[in-house]
Amino acid sequence: MKTLTFALTKGRLASQTLDLFEKIGITCQQMRDKDTRRLIFVNEELGLRFFMAKGPDVPTYVEYGAADIGIVGKDTILEEGRRLYEVMDLGFGRCRMCVCGPESAKGLLERNELIRVATKYPNIARDYFYNRRHQTVEIIKLNGSIELAPIVGLSEVIVDIVETGSTLRANGLQILEEVCPLSARMVVNQVSMKMEDERIRSLITQLRQVL
Ligand code: PRP
């Protein structure tokens, strides 16, 4: 039996992913140990192998077949645009991709003005403004704490993830437009989907039953 390899996303999605797999009898206790420096974990009995990677790298591992299956946020799937199959919405990690800014930026959007948009997701932002809104904007890529940008005058608005909205509220910003809903998804390598069709289908069926 071929070992199936899973690429899981480090951070926010990690513990919910492990909880979900535990519900269908897939355990990998060593992965719960936050202090371990080990990168890869094997469950010999089940013929499975797991590793944790940074979100944006998960679709890369899956496209190249270094992982057969990935668990990753829809935001990352959209941003990375890799060739893979998105097979399932896992229902956790629910949040929204939004255009946010101060109230004063509302008019700039309404009048389709040439504004600056700061974001960790330049491809999503470009697609939204150019293809959906037909508005020309300047996109500025940042790597975190995106809410800072309109406060210090780097950009008029941001495109970012909103979960509870507390980061926006704490910084005097608000949601101006919603781009799309997000949640954790299961993605599969295109060749693995054919070669390991039966095992992957049975995994999906089991997950559906517990979700
Ligand atoms: C994310 C996102 C927002 C925040 C939204 O940032 O970029 O800043 O969470 O969550 P909320 O609506 O519940 O406040 P993250 O904490 O991942 O860190 P980052 O800013 O460094 O990307």
CSV table of C-alpha atoms and ligand atoms in Angstrom, one decimal:
chain,number,residue,atom,x,y,z
A,1,MET,CA,0.0,0.0,0.0
A,2,LYS,CA,1.4,3.4,-1.0
A,3,THR,CA,1.8,5.8,1.9
A,4,LEU,CA,-0.5,8.8,1.5
A,5,THR,CA,1.1,12.1,2.4
A,6,PHE,CA,-0.9,15.0,4.0
A,7,ALA,CA,0.3,18.6,4.0
A,8,LEU,CA,-1.4,20.5,6.9
A,9,THR,CA,-1.4,24.2,7.5
A,10,LYS,CA,0.6,25.4,10.6
A,11,GLY,CA,-1.1,27.8,12.9
A,12,ARG,CA,-4.8,28.6,13.2
A,13,LEU,CA,-6.1,25.6,11.2
A,14,ALA,CA,-3.7,23.0,12.7
A,15,SER,CA,-5.6,21.9,15.8
A,16,GLN,CA,-9.0,21.8,14.2
A,17,THR,CA,-7.5,19.7,11.4
A,18,LEU,CA,-6.1,17.2,13.9
A,19,ASP,CA,-9.5,17.2,15.8
A,20,LEU,CA,-11.3,16.4,12.5
A,21,PHE,CA,-9.0,13.6,11.6
A,22,GLU,CA,-9.2,12.1,15.1
A,23,LYS,CA,-13.0,11.8,14.6
A,24,ILE,CA,-12.5,9.4,11.8
A,25,GLY,CA,-9.8,7.4,13.6
A,26,ILE,CA,-6.7,9.0,12.1
A,27,THR,CA,-4.5,10.0,15.0
A,28,CYS,CA,-1.0,11.4,15.0
A,29,GLN,CA,-0.4,12.3,18.7
A,30,GLN,CA,3.2,13.5,18.1
A,31,MET,CA,1.8,16.4,15.9
A,32,ARG,CA,0.0,17.9,18.9
A,33,ASP,CA,3.4,18.5,20.6
A,34,LYS,CA,4.0,22.2,20.0
A,35,ASP,CA,7.6,22.0,21.1
A,36,THR,CA,8.8,19.3,18.7
A,37,ARG,CA,11.2,20.3,16.0
A,38,ARG,CA,10.3,17.2,14.0
A,39,LEU,CA,8.8,18.1,10.6
A,40,ILE,CA,7.2,14.9,9.5
A,41,PHE,CA,5.1,12.3,11.3
A,42,VAL,CA,4.2,8.8,10.2
A,43,ASN,CA,1.3,6.6,11.1
A,44,GLU,CA,2.7,3.2,9.8
A,45,GLU,CA,-0.5,1.3,10.7
A,46,LEU,CA,-2.7,3.4,8.5
A,47,GLY,CA,0.0,4.0,5.8
A,48,LEU,CA,-0.2,7.8,6.3
A,49,ARG,CA,2.4,10.5,6.6
A,50,PHE,CA,1.8,14.1,7.8
A,51,PHE,CA,3.7,17.3,7.8
A,52,MET,CA,3.0,20.9,8.7
A,53,ALA,CA,3.9,23.7,6.3
A,54,LYS,CA,3.2,27.4,6.0
A,55,GLY,CA,-0.2,28.0,4.4
A,56,PRO,CA,1.0,29.4,1.0
A,57,ASP,CA,3.4,26.4,0.6
A,58,VAL,CA,0.7,23.7,1.1
A,59,PRO,CA,-0.8,24.1,-2.5
A,60,THR,CA,2.8,24.0,-3.9
A,61,TYR,CA,3.5,20.6,-2.2
A,62,VAL,CA,0.2,19.3,-3.4
A,63,GLU,CA,0.6,20.5,-7.0
A,64,TYR,CA,4.0,18.8,-7.3
A,65,GLY,CA,2.8,15.6,-5.7
A,66,ALA,CA,5.1,15.9,-2.7
A,67,ALA,CA,1.9,15.7,-0.7
A,68,ASP,CA,-1.2,13.8,-2.0
A,69,ILE,CA,-3.6,15.8,0.1
A,70,GLY,CA,-3.5,19.2,1.6
A,71,ILE,CA,-5.6,21.0,4.2
A,72,VAL,CA,-5.5,24.8,3.6
A,73,GLY,CA,-7.6,27.9,3.7
A,74,LYS,CA,-9.6,29.0,0.6
A,75,ASP,CA,-7.8,32.3,0.7
A,76,THR,CA,-4.5,30.6,0.1
A,77,ILE,CA,-6.0,28.4,-2.7
A,78,LEU,CA,-7.3,31.5,-4.5
A,79,GLU,CA,-4.1,33.4,-4.0
A,80,GLU,CA,-1.7,30.7,-5.0
A,81,GLY,CA,-3.7,29.5,-8.1
A,82,ARG,CA,-2.1,26.1,-8.2
A,83,ARG,CA,-3.2,23.2,-10.3
A,84,LEU,CA,-5.0,20.9,-7.9
A,85,TYR,CA,-8.5,19.6,-7.1
A,86,GLU,CA,-10.4,21.3,-4.3
A,87,VAL,CA,-12.6,18.4,-3.1
A,88,MET,CA,-14.2,19.5,0.1
A,89,ASP,CA,-15.2,22.3,2.4
A,90,LEU,CA,-14.2,21.3,5.9
A,91,GLY,CA,-16.4,23.9,7.5
A,92,PHE,CA,-14.0,25.3,10.1
A,93,GLY,CA,-11.8,28.4,9.9
A,94,ARG,CA,-14.8,30.3,8.6
A,95,CYS,CA,-14.1,34.0,7.9
A,96,ARG,CA,-14.5,36.5,5.0
A,97,MET,CA,-12.2,38.2,2.6
A,98,CYS,CA,-13.1,41.9,2.7
A,99,VAL,CA,-12.2,45.3,1.5
A,100,CYS,CA,-11.8,47.4,4.7
A,101,GLY,CA,-10.9,50.9,5.6
A,102,PRO,CA,-12.1,54.0,7.4
A,103,GLU,CA,-15.6,55.3,6.7
A,104,SER,CA,-14.1,58.1,4.6
A,105,ALA,CA,-12.9,55.6,2.0
A,106,LYS,CA,-16.5,54.6,1.1
A,107,GLY,CA,-16.8,57.5,-1.4
A,108,LEU,CA,-13.5,56.6,-3.0
A,109,LEU,CA,-14.9,53.2,-3.8
A,110,GLU,CA,-18.2,54.6,-5.0
A,111,ARG,CA,-16.5,57.0,-7.4
A,112,ASN,CA,-14.0,54.2,-8.7
A,113,GLU,CA,-11.1,56.4,-7.8
A,114,LEU,CA,-7.5,55.4,-8.3
A,115,ILE,CA,-6.7,54.3,-4.8
A,116,ARG,CA,-4.0,52.3,-3.1
A,117,VAL,CA,-4.9,48.8,-1.7
A,118,ALA,CA,-2.6,47.1,0.8
A,119,THR,CA,-2.9,43.4,1.1
A,120,LYS,CA,-1.2,40.1,1.8
A,121,TYR,CA,-3.3,38.7,-1.1
A,122,PRO,CA,-2.4,40.7,-4.3
A,123,ASN,CA,-3.9,38.2,-6.7
A,124,ILE,CA,-7.2,38.1,-4.9
A,125,ALA,CA,-7.2,41.9,-4.6
A,126,ARG,CA,-6.3,42.4,-8.3
A,127,ASP,CA,-9.0,40.0,-9.5
A,128,TYR,CA,-11.6,41.7,-7.3
A,129,PHE,CA,-10.8,45.2,-8.3
A,130,TYR,CA,-10.0,44.7,-12.0
A,131,ASN,CA,-12.3,41.8,-13.0
A,132,ARG,CA,-15.3,42.3,-10.7
A,133,ARG,CA,-15.3,46.0,-9.9
A,134,HIS,CA,-13.6,47.2,-13.1
A,135,GLN,CA,-11.7,49.7,-11.0
A,136,THR,CA,-8.0,50.5,-11.6
A,137,VAL,CA,-6.1,50.5,-8.3
A,138,GLU,CA,-2.5,50.3,-7.1
A,139,ILE,CA,-1.9,47.2,-5.1
A,140,ILE,CA,0.7,47.1,-2.4
A,141,LYS,CA,1.9,43.8,-1.0
A,142,LEU,CA,2.4,43.5,2.7
A,143,ASN,CA,3.1,40.5,4.9
A,144,GLY,CA,1.1,41.1,8.0
A,145,SER,CA,-0.6,43.6,10.3
A,146,ILE,CA,-2.4,44.9,7.2
A,147,GLU,CA,-4.7,47.1,9.2
A,148,LEU,CA,-1.8,49.4,9.8
A,149,ALA,CA,-1.7,50.6,6.2
A,150,PRO,CA,-4.7,53.0,6.1
A,151,ILE,CA,-3.9,54.3,9.6
A,152,VAL,CA,-0.4,55.4,8.7
A,153,GLY,CA,-1.4,56.5,5.2
A,154,LEU,CA,0.2,53.8,3.1
A,155,SER,CA,-3.1,53.0,1.4
A,156,GLU,CA,-6.7,54.1,1.4
A,157,VAL,CA,-8.1,50.6,1.9
A,158,ILE,CA,-7.0,47.0,2.5
A,159,VAL,CA,-8.1,43.6,1.3
A,160,ASP,CA,-7.8,41.3,4.3
A,161,ILE,CA,-9.4,38.5,6.2
A,162,VAL,CA,-12.1,39.4,8.8
A,163,GLU,CA,-13.0,36.8,11.3
A,164,THR,CA,-14.5,38.4,14.4
A,165,GLY,CA,-14.0,41.9,13.3
A,166,SER,CA,-12.2,42.9,16.5
A,167,THR,CA,-8.9,43.9,14.8
A,168,LEU,CA,-10.9,46.3,12.6
A,169,ARG,CA,-12.9,47.7,15.5
A,170,ALA,CA,-9.8,48.2,17.6
A,171,ASN,CA,-8.2,50.2,14.8
A,172,GLY,CA,-11.2,52.4,13.8
A,173,LEU,CA,-11.7,50.5,10.5
A,174,GLN,CA,-14.8,48.8,9.0
A,175,ILE,CA,-15.8,46.4,6.3
A,176,LEU,CA,-16.6,48.3,3.1
A,177,GLU,CA,-17.2,45.4,0.8
A,178,GLU,CA,-17.2,41.7,1.0
A,179,VAL,CA,-15.0,39.8,-1.6
A,180,CYS,CA,-15.8,36.2,-0.7
A,181,PRO,CA,-16.5,33.7,2.1
A,182,LEU,CA,-13.6,31.5,3.3
A,183,SER,CA,-13.0,28.3,5.2
A,184,ALA,CA,-10.6,25.4,5.3
A,185,ARG,CA,-10.7,23.1,2.3
A,186,MET,CA,-9.2,19.7,1.4
A,187,VAL,CA,-7.2,19.7,-1.8
A,188,VAL,CA,-5.8,16.8,-3.7
A,189,ASN,CA,-3.0,16.3,-6.2
A,190,GLN,CA,-4.4,15.7,-9.7
A,191,VAL,CA,-2.5,12.4,-10.3
A,192,SER,CA,-3.1,11.1,-6.7
A,193,MET,CA,-6.8,11.6,-7.3
A,194,LYS,CA,-6.7,9.1,-10.1
A,195,MET,CA,-4.1,6.6,-8.7
A,196,GLU,CA,-5.5,6.6,-5.2
A,197,ASP,CA,-9.1,7.2,-6.1
A,198,GLU,CA,-10.6,4.6,-3.8
A,199,ARG,CA,-8.7,5.6,-0.7
A,200,ILE,CA,-9.2,9.3,-1.2
A,201,ARG,CA,-12.9,8.8,-1.9
A,202,SER,CA,-13.4,6.7,1.2
A,203,LEU,CA,-11.6,9.4,3.2
A,204,ILE,CA,-13.9,12.1,1.8
A,205,THR,CA,-17.0,9.9,2.6
A,206,GLN,CA,-15.8,9.4,6.2
A,207,LEU,CA,-15.2,13.1,6.7
A,208,ARG,CA,-18.6,13.9,5.3
A,209,GLN,CA,-20.2,11.7,7.9
A,210,VAL,CA,-18.6,13.5,10.8
A,211,LEU,CA,-19.0,17.0,9.5
B,1,PRP,C1,-5.6,38.0,10.5
B,1,PRP,C2,-6.1,39.0,9.5
B,1,PRP,C3,-6.7,40.1,10.4
B,1,PRP,C4,-7.2,39.4,11.6
B,1,PRP,C5,-8.7,39.2,11.5
B,1,PRP,O1,-4.3,38.4,10.9
B,1,PRP,O2,-5.1,39.5,8.7
B,1,PRP,O3,-5.6,41.0,10.8
B,1,PRP,O4,-6.6,38.1,11.6
B,1,PRP,O5,-9.2,38.6,12.6
B,1,PRP,P1,-10.4,39.3,13.5
B,1,PRP,O6,-11.4,39.7,12.5
B,1,PRP,O7,-10.9,38.1,14.4
B,1,PRP,O8,-9.8,40.4,14.3
B,1,PRP,P2,-3.4,37.4,11.7
B,1,PRP,O9,-3.7,37.4,13.2
B,1,PRP,O10,-3.3,36.1,11.1
B,1,PRP,O11,-2.0,38.1,11.6
B,1,PRP,P3,-1.3,39.1,10.5
B,1,PRP,O12,-2.0,40.4,10.7
B,1,PRP,O13,0.1,39.2,10.9
B,1,PRP,O14,-1.5,38.5,9.2
